Amino acid sequence: MAEAVETLDGWYCLHDFRTINWAEWKKAGSDVRKEAMEELKNLYAQWDEIDENKNGSYGVYSIVGQKADLLFMHLRPAMDELNELETAFNKTKFAEFTEPVYSYVSVVEMSTYMAKDKDPETDPAIQSRLKPILPKGWEYVCFYPMDKRREVHDNWYSLPMEERSRLMYEHGMTGRKYAGKVRQIVTGSIGFDDWEWGVTLFAKDVLQFKKLVYEMRFDEVSARFAEFGSFYIGKRKTYEDIVPLLEV
């Protein structure tokens, strides 16, 4: 039996994708829309405070395409906190004009492949990866879920650990070529959601997502073993950014 790799686990993560019911939003009176925007503004303020105190992190993104209109991405130390903030959002007037279209529940994960000879409790680089603050200056986001194949001849889970370690190291070398261009958060979702991992990328130039993902497809670990779900692309929106977006 192949040996299971241990993982280092950090903050829990929720990707909450919503569409806006534009017809109902337009029909609502100005007083109702004002109330909804004030509640959304208060949520932003609460999320900003948590972000500043490094007790979690968040980002709100406008999604391009028809899969969703908005992504609310949250990171928290406990799963219960994600449940609480999701419920708090659903109770707002603004949420009445949105419809959930997709969500992803996971936990920030780092395999011990990538943490050899380091103390995860004291190493600042590992801690920053396990408890990431979403980068505000990197305004574009790309999210996709993925699995490792379990086919007869290409079964990731039947490979020896040494082989998996080699493949992941080579994969990581491709990613390092995009240092300074793309940042990445990998979250594990086995037992939490329908896919095994979620990958969230951040960039200042949206085209870098295409270049990175394309090049990584040629790595053996992707070419033989990777299965991908839907891709979502968006741009970060502060409260000041989202006000004109919602004007009617």
PDB file of N, CA and C in Angstrom, residues 14-85:
ATOM      1  N   LEU A  14     -13.685  29.570   2.469  1.00  0.00           N
ATOM      2  CA  LEU A  14     -14.972  29.499   1.778  1.00  0.00           C
ATOM      3  C   LEU A  14     -14.928  30.373   0.535  1.00  0.00           C
ATOM      4  N   HIS A  15     -15.219  29.785  -0.615  1.00  0.00           N
ATOM      5  CA  HIS A  15     -15.462  30.529  -1.849  1.00  0.00           C
ATOM      6  C   HIS A  15     -16.975  30.535  -2.058  1.00  0.00           C
ATOM      7  N   ASP A  16     -17.590  31.685  -1.986  1.00  0.00           N
ATOM      8  CA  ASP A  16     -19.044  31.836  -2.082  1.00  0.00           C
ATOM      9  C   ASP A  16     -19.366  32.630  -3.350  1.00  0.00           C
ATOM     10  N   PHE A  17     -19.852  31.937  -4.373  1.00  0.00           N
ATOM     11  CA  PHE A  17     -20.155  32.570  -5.654  1.00  0.00           C
ATOM     12  C   PHE A  17     -21.645  32.908  -5.726  1.00  0.00           C
ATOM     13  N   ARG A  18     -21.949  34.138  -6.144  1.00  0.00           N
ATOM     14  CA  ARG A  18     -23.327  34.614  -6.200  1.00  0.00           C
ATOM     15  C   ARG A  18     -23.629  35.277  -7.542  1.00  0.00           C
ATOM     16  N   THR A  19     -24.869  35.141  -7.970  1.00  0.00           N
ATOM     17  CA  THR A  19     -25.369  35.977  -9.055  1.00  0.00           C
ATOM     18  C   THR A  19     -26.264  37.047  -8.437  1.00  0.00           C
ATOM     19  N   ILE A  20     -26.387  38.162  -9.123  1.00  0.00           N
ATOM     20  CA  ILE A  20     -27.268  39.246  -8.684  1.00  0.00           C
ATOM     21  C   ILE A  20     -28.564  39.169  -9.480  1.00  0.00           C
ATOM     22  N   ASN A  21     -29.681  39.235  -8.782  1.00  0.00           N
ATOM     23  CA  ASN A  21     -30.976  39.274  -9.443  1.00  0.00           C
ATOM     24  C   ASN A  21     -31.221  40.720  -9.878  1.00  0.00           C
ATOM     25  N   TRP A  22     -30.722  41.039 -11.059  1.00  0.00           N
ATOM     26  CA  TRP A  22     -30.765  42.427 -11.521  1.00  0.00           C
ATOM     27  C   TRP A  22     -32.191  42.932 -11.690  1.00  0.00           C
ATOM     28  N   ALA A  23     -33.097  42.055 -12.106  1.00  0.00           N
ATOM     29  CA  ALA A  23     -34.483  42.484 -12.294  1.00  0.00           C
ATOM     30  C   ALA A  23     -35.091  42.954 -10.972  1.00  0.00           C
ATOM     31  N   GLU A  24     -34.888  42.177  -9.898  1.00  0.00           N
ATOM     32  CA  GLU A  24     -35.422  42.554  -8.586  1.00  0.00           C
ATOM     33  C   GLU A  24     -34.682  43.747  -8.008  1.00  0.00           C
ATOM     34  N   TRP A  25     -33.387  43.812  -8.260  1.00  0.00           N
ATOM     35  CA  TRP A  25     -32.593  44.940  -7.767  1.00  0.00           C
ATOM     36  C   TRP A  25     -33.065  46.249  -8.404  1.00  0.00           C
ATOM     37  N   LYS A  26     -33.369  46.215  -9.668  1.00  0.00           N
ATOM     38  CA  LYS A  26     -33.858  47.404 -10.363  1.00  0.00           C
ATOM     39  C   LYS A  26     -35.259  47.800  -9.885  1.00  0.00           C
ATOM     40  N   LYS A  27     -36.092  46.806  -9.590  1.00  0.00           N
ATOM     41  CA  LYS A  27     -37.465  47.089  -9.162  1.00  0.00           C
ATOM     42  C   LYS A  27     -37.541  47.610  -7.730  1.00  0.00           C
ATOM     43  N   ALA A  28     -36.524  47.276  -6.933  1.00  0.00           N
ATOM     44  CA  ALA A  28     -36.523  47.727  -5.535  1.00  0.00           C
ATOM     45  C   ALA A  28     -36.428  49.251  -5.477  1.00  0.00           C
ATOM     46  N   GLY A  29     -37.091  49.836  -4.521  1.00  0.00           N
ATOM     47  CA  GLY A  29     -37.030  51.286  -4.370  1.00  0.00           C
ATOM     48  C   GLY A  29     -35.661  51.750  -3.924  1.00  0.00           C
ATOM     49  N   SER A  30     -35.394  53.018  -4.095  1.00  0.00           N
ATOM     50  CA  SER A  30     -34.080  53.572  -3.734  1.00  0.00           C
ATOM     51  C   SER A  30     -33.796  53.412  -2.250  1.00  0.00           C
ATOM     52  N   ASP A  31     -34.843  53.493  -1.398  1.00  0.00           N
ATOM     53  CA  ASP A  31     -34.642  53.333   0.042  1.00  0.00           C
ATOM     54  C   ASP A  31     -34.216  51.900   0.372  1.00  0.00           C
ATOM     55  N   VAL A  32     -34.811  50.945  -0.318  1.00  0.00           N
ATOM     56  CA  VAL A  32     -34.445  49.538  -0.088  1.00  0.00           C
ATOM     57  C   VAL A  32     -33.009  49.287  -0.536  1.00  0.00           C
ATOM     58  N   ARG A  33     -32.656  49.806  -1.706  1.00  0.00           N
ATOM     59  CA  ARG A  33     -31.283  49.621  -2.194  1.00  0.00           C
ATOM     60  C   ARG A  33     -30.289  50.308  -1.262  1.00  0.00           C
ATOM     61  N   LYS A  34     -30.661  51.472  -0.745  1.00  0.00           N
ATOM     62  CA  LYS A  34     -29.772  52.184   0.180  1.00  0.00           C
ATOM     63  C   LYS A  34     -29.557  51.362   1.451  1.00  0.00           C
ATOM     64  N   GLU A  35     -30.634  50.772   1.974  1.00  0.00           N
ATOM     65  CA  GLU A  35     -30.518  49.926   3.164  1.00  0.00           C
ATOM     66  C   GLU A  35     -29.607  48.726   2.891  1.00  0.00           C
ATOM     67  N   ALA A  36     -29.785  48.121   1.717  1.00  0.00           N
ATOM     68  CA  ALA A  36     -28.970  46.960   1.353  1.00  0.00           C
ATOM     69  C   ALA A  36     -27.495  47.336   1.250  1.00  0.00           C
ATOM     70  N   MET A  37     -27.211  48.491   0.654  1.00  0.00           N
ATOM     71  CA  MET A  37     -25.824  48.927   0.508  1.00  0.00           C
ATOM     72  C   MET A  37     -25.195  49.280   1.858  1.00  0.00           C
ATOM     73  N   GLU A  38     -25.980  49.831   2.766  1.00  0.00           N
ATOM     74  CA  GLU A  38     -25.452  50.158   4.093  1.00  0.00           C
ATOM     75  C   GLU A  38     -25.075  48.886   4.852  1.00  0.00           C
ATOM     76  N   GLU A  39     -25.912  47.850   4.718  1.00  0.00           N
ATOM     77  CA  GLU A  39     -25.590  46.588   5.375  1.00  0.00           C
ATOM     78  C   GLU A  39     -24.344  45.959   4.768  1.00  0.00           C
ATOM     79  N   LEU A  40     -24.220  46.059   3.451  1.00  0.00           N
ATOM     80  CA  LEU A  40     -23.024  45.529   2.796  1.00  0.00           C
ATOM     81  C   LEU A  40     -21.785  46.313   3.235  1.00  0.00           C
ATOM     82  N   LYS A  41     -21.930  47.619   3.362  1.00  0.00           N
ATOM     83  CA  LYS A  41     -20.817  48.457   3.820  1.00  0.00           C
ATOM     84  C   LYS A  41     -20.375  48.056   5.221  1.00  0.00           C
ATOM     85  N   ASN A  42     -21.339  47.755   6.100  1.00  0.00           N
ATOM     86  CA  ASN A  42     -21.009  47.324   7.464  1.00  0.00           C
ATOM     87  C   ASN A  42     -20.269  45.992   7.462  1.00  0.00           C
ATOM     88  N   LEU A  43     -20.673  45.079   6.561  1.00  0.00           N
ATOM     89  CA  LEU A  43     -19.968  43.807   6.453  1.00  0.00           C
ATOM     90  C   LEU A  43     -18.531  44.019   6.006  1.00  0.00           C
ATOM     91  N   TYR A  44     -18.335  44.869   5.014  1.00  0.00           N
ATOM     92  CA  TYR A  44     -16.977  45.192   4.565  1.00  0.00           C
ATOM     93  C   TYR A  44     -16.141  45.691   5.737  1.00  0.00           C
ATOM     94  N   ALA A  45     -16.718  46.566   6.570  1.00  0.00           N
ATOM     95  CA  ALA A  45     -15.985  47.134   7.706  1.00  0.00           C
ATOM     96  C   ALA A  45     -15.591  46.033   8.694  1.00  0.00           C
ATOM     97  N   GLN A  46     -16.514  45.106   8.951  1.00  0.00           N
ATOM     98  CA  GLN A  46     -16.201  43.993   9.852  1.00  0.00           C
ATOM     99  C   GLN A  46     -15.101  43.112   9.275  1.00  0.00           C
ATOM    100  N   TRP A  47     -15.200  42.823   7.992  1.00  0.00           N
ATOM    101  CA  TRP A  47     -14.192  41.977   7.349  1.00  0.00           C
ATOM    102  C   TRP A  47     -12.837  42.674   7.316  1.00  0.00           C
ATOM    103  N   ASP A  48     -12.839  43.995   7.079  1.00  0.00           N
ATOM    104  CA  ASP A  48     -11.579  44.756   7.068  1.00  0.00           C
ATOM    105  C   ASP A  48     -10.881  44.690   8.424  1.00  0.00           C
ATOM    106  N   GLU A  49     -11.668  44.792   9.499  1.00  0.00           N
ATOM    107  CA  GLU A  49     -11.091  44.761  10.847  1.00  0.00           C
ATOM    108  C   GLU A  49     -10.434  43.406  11.122  1.00  0.00           C
ATOM    109  N   ILE A  50     -11.106  42.335  10.737  1.00  0.00           N
ATOM    110  CA  ILE A  50     -10.535  41.000  10.921  1.00  0.00           C
ATOM    111  C   ILE A  50      -9.259  40.849  10.102  1.00  0.00           C
ATOM    112  N   ASP A  51      -9.287  41.368   8.882  1.00  0.00           N
ATOM    113  CA  ASP A  51      -8.127  41.316   7.995  1.00  0.00           C
ATOM    114  C   ASP A  51      -6.948  42.071   8.602  1.00  0.00           C
ATOM    115  N   GLU A  52      -7.210  43.272   9.094  1.00  0.00           N
ATOM    116  CA  GLU A  52      -6.148  44.103   9.662  1.00  0.00           C
ATOM    117  C   GLU A  52      -5.549  43.477  10.911  1.00  0.00           C
ATOM    118  N   ASN A  53      -6.378  42.779  11.700  1.00  0.00           N
ATOM    119  CA  ASN A  53      -5.893  42.137  12.922  1.00  0.00           C
ATOM    120  C   ASN A  53      -5.301  40.753  12.663  1.00  0.00           C
ATOM    121  N   LYS A  54      -5.299  40.348  11.373  1.00  0.00           N
ATOM    122  CA  LYS A  54      -4.744  39.059  10.971  1.00  0.00           C
ATOM    123  C   LYS A  54      -5.417  37.882  11.676  1.00  0.00           C
ATOM    124  N   ASN A  55      -6.739  38.033  11.902  1.00  0.00           N
ATOM    125  CA  ASN A  55      -7.545  36.942  12.436  1.00  0.00           C
ATOM    126  C   ASN A  55      -8.306  36.227  11.320  1.00  0.00           C
ATOM    127  N   GLY A  56      -7.899  36.459  10.100  1.00  0.00           N
ATOM    128  CA  GLY A  56      -8.544  35.916   8.923  1.00  0.00           C
ATOM    129  C   GLY A  56      -8.300  36.867   7.768  1.00  0.00           C
ATOM    130  N   SER A  57      -8.921  36.578   6.636  1.00  0.00           N
ATOM    131  CA  SER A  57      -8.761  37.445   5.482  1.00  0.00           C
ATOM    132  C   SER A  57      -9.962  37.269   4.563  1.00  0.00           C
ATOM    133  N   TYR A  58     -10.121  38.217   3.624  1.00  0.00           N
ATOM    134  CA  TYR A  58     -11.256  38.138   2.712  1.00  0.00           C
ATOM    135  C   TYR A  58     -10.942  38.897   1.437  1.00  0.00           C
ATOM    136  N   GLY A  59     -11.756  38.616   0.410  1.00  0.00           N
ATOM    137  CA  GLY A  59     -11.705  39.374  -0.830  1.00  0.00           C
ATOM    138  C   GLY A  59     -13.062  39.271  -1.511  1.00  0.00           C
ATOM    139  N   VAL A  60     -13.505  40.362  -2.121  1.00  0.00           N
ATOM    140  CA  VAL A  60     -14.730  40.368  -2.911  1.00  0.00           C
ATOM    141  C   VAL A  60     -14.328  40.644  -4.354  1.00  0.00           C
ATOM    142  N   TYR A  61     -14.823  39.832  -5.282  1.00  0.00           N
ATOM    143  CA  TYR A  61     -14.384  39.914  -6.673  1.00  0.00           C
ATOM    144  C   TYR A  61     -15.589  39.914  -7.615  1.00  0.00           C
ATOM    145  N   SER A  62     -15.509  40.727  -8.642  1.00  0.00           N
ATOM    146  CA  SER A  62     -16.491  40.729  -9.710  1.00  0.00           C
ATOM    147  C   SER A  62     -16.069  39.695 -10.742  1.00  0.00           C
ATOM    148  N   ILE A  63     -16.936  38.721 -11.004  1.00  0.00           N
ATOM    149  CA  ILE A  63     -16.599  37.596 -11.873  1.00  0.00           C
ATOM    150  C   ILE A  63     -16.984  37.893 -13.316  1.00  0.00           C
ATOM    151  N   VAL A  64     -16.072  37.569 -14.230  1.00  0.00           N
ATOM    152  CA  VAL A  64     -16.303  37.738 -15.661  1.00  0.00           C
ATOM    153  C   VAL A  64     -16.971  36.480 -16.212  1.00  0.00           C
ATOM    154  N   GLY A  65     -17.993  36.641 -17.043  1.00  0.00           N
ATOM    155  CA  GLY A  65     -18.685  35.493 -17.618  1.00  0.00           C
ATOM    156  C   GLY A  65     -20.001  35.231 -16.915  1.00  0.00           C
ATOM    157  N   GLN A  66     -20.682  34.160 -17.318  1.00  0.00           N
ATOM    158  CA  GLN A  66     -22.039  33.887 -16.861  1.00  0.00           C
ATOM    159  C   GLN A  66     -22.124  32.908 -15.687  1.00  0.00           C
ATOM    160  N   LYS A  67     -20.986  32.445 -15.175  1.00  0.00           N
ATOM    161  CA  LYS A  67     -21.035  31.480 -14.075  1.00  0.00           C
ATOM    162  C   LYS A  67     -21.437  32.126 -12.757  1.00  0.00           C
ATOM    163  N   ALA A  68     -21.100  33.409 -12.588  1.00  0.00           N
ATOM    164  CA  ALA A  68     -21.416  34.125 -11.359  1.00  0.00           C
ATOM    165  C   ALA A  68     -21.203  35.612 -11.602  1.00  0.00           C
ATOM    166  N   ASP A  69     -21.698  36.437 -10.682  1.00  0.00           N
ATOM    167  CA  ASP A  69     -21.444  37.881 -10.729  1.00  0.00           C
ATOM    168  C   ASP A  69     -20.408  38.295  -9.697  1.00  0.00           C
ATOM    169  N   LEU A  70     -20.470  37.668  -8.505  1.00  0.00           N
ATOM    170  CA  LEU A  70     -19.575  38.045  -7.415  1.00  0.00           C
ATOM    171  C   LEU A  70     -19.009  36.797  -6.741  1.00  0.00           C
ATOM    172  N   LEU A  71     -17.775  36.929  -6.263  1.00  0.00           N
ATOM    173  CA  LEU A  71     -17.150  35.930  -5.403  1.00  0.00           C
ATOM    174  C   LEU A  71     -16.812  36.588  -4.075  1.00  0.00           C
ATOM    175  N   PHE A  72     -17.299  35.996  -2.987  1.00  0.00           N
ATOM    176  CA  PHE A  72     -16.892  36.386  -1.642  1.00  0.00           C
ATOM    177  C   PHE A  72     -15.982  35.269  -1.132  1.00  0.00           C
ATOM    178  N   MET A  73     -14.705  35.572  -0.975  1.00  0.00           N
ATOM    179  CA  MET A  73     -13.735  34.582  -0.505  1.00  0.00           C
ATOM    180  C   MET A  73     -13.324  34.943   0.912  1.00  0.00           C
ATOM    181  N   HIS A  74     -13.444  33.966   1.822  1.00  0.00           N
ATOM    182  CA  HIS A  74     -13.125  34.196   3.233  1.00  0.00           C
ATOM    183  C   HIS A  74     -12.179  33.126   3.759  1.00  0.00           C
ATOM    184  N   LEU A  75     -11.265  33.546   4.634  1.00  0.00           N
ATOM    185  CA  LEU A  75     -10.361  32.648   5.350  1.00  0.00           C
ATOM    186  C   LEU A  75     -10.520  32.911   6.843  1.00  0.00           C
ATOM    187  N   ARG A  76     -10.665  31.831   7.625  1.00  0.00           N
ATOM    188  CA  ARG A  76     -10.850  31.969   9.068  1.00  0.00           C
ATOM    189  C   ARG A  76     -10.140  30.819   9.788  1.00  0.00           C
ATOM    190  N   PRO A  77      -9.755  31.036  11.062  1.00  0.00           N
ATOM    191  CA  PRO A  77      -9.077  29.973  11.814  1.00  0.00           C
ATOM    192  C   PRO A  77      -9.937  28.756  12.086  1.00  0.00           C
ATOM    193  N   ALA A  78     -11.269  28.917  12.105  1.00  0.00           N
ATOM    194  CA  ALA A  78     -12.155  27.802  12.434  1.00  0.00           C
ATOM    195  C   ALA A  78     -13.263  27.673  11.399  1.00  0.00           C
ATOM    196  N   MET A  79     -13.688  26.447  11.127  1.00  0.00           N
ATOM    197  CA  MET A  79     -14.782  26.197  10.200  1.00  0.00           C
ATOM    198  C   MET A  79     -16.072  26.866  10.672  1.00  0.00           C
ATOM    199  N   ASP A  80     -16.300  26.857  12.007  1.00  0.00           N
ATOM    200  CA  ASP A  80     -17.516  27.466  12.545  1.00  0.00           C
ATOM    201  C   ASP A  80     -17.616  28.944  12.187  1.00  0.00           C
ATOM    202  N   GLU A  81     -16.484  29.619  12.103  1.00  0.00           N
ATOM    203  CA  GLU A  81     -16.490  31.039  11.763  1.00  0.00           C
ATOM    204  C   GLU A  81     -16.969  31.266  10.339  1.00  0.00           C
ATOM    205  N   LEU A  82     -16.620  30.343   9.437  1.00  0.00           N
ATOM    206  CA  LEU A  82     -17.111  30.448   8.061  1.00  0.00           C
ATOM    207  C   LEU A  82     -18.625  30.301   8.028  1.00  0.00           C
ATOM    208  N   ASN A  83     -19.139  29.369   8.820  1.00  0.00           N
ATOM    209  CA  ASN A  83     -20.579  29.159   8.881  1.00  0.00           C
ATOM    210  C   ASN A  83     -21.282  30.397   9.433  1.00  0.00           C
ATOM    211  N   GLU A  84     -20.684  31.013  10.439  1.00  0.00           N
ATOM    212  CA  GLU A  84     -21.283  32.203  11.051  1.00  0.00           C
ATOM    213  C   GLU A  84     -21.307  33.384  10.092  1.00  0.00           C
ATOM    214  N   LEU A  85     -20.200  33.615   9.366  1.00  0.00           N
ATOM    215  CA  LEU A  85     -20.172  34.771   8.471  1.00  0.00           C
ATOM    216  C   LEU A  85     -21.080  34.553   7.267  1.00  0.00           C
TER     217      LEU A  85
END
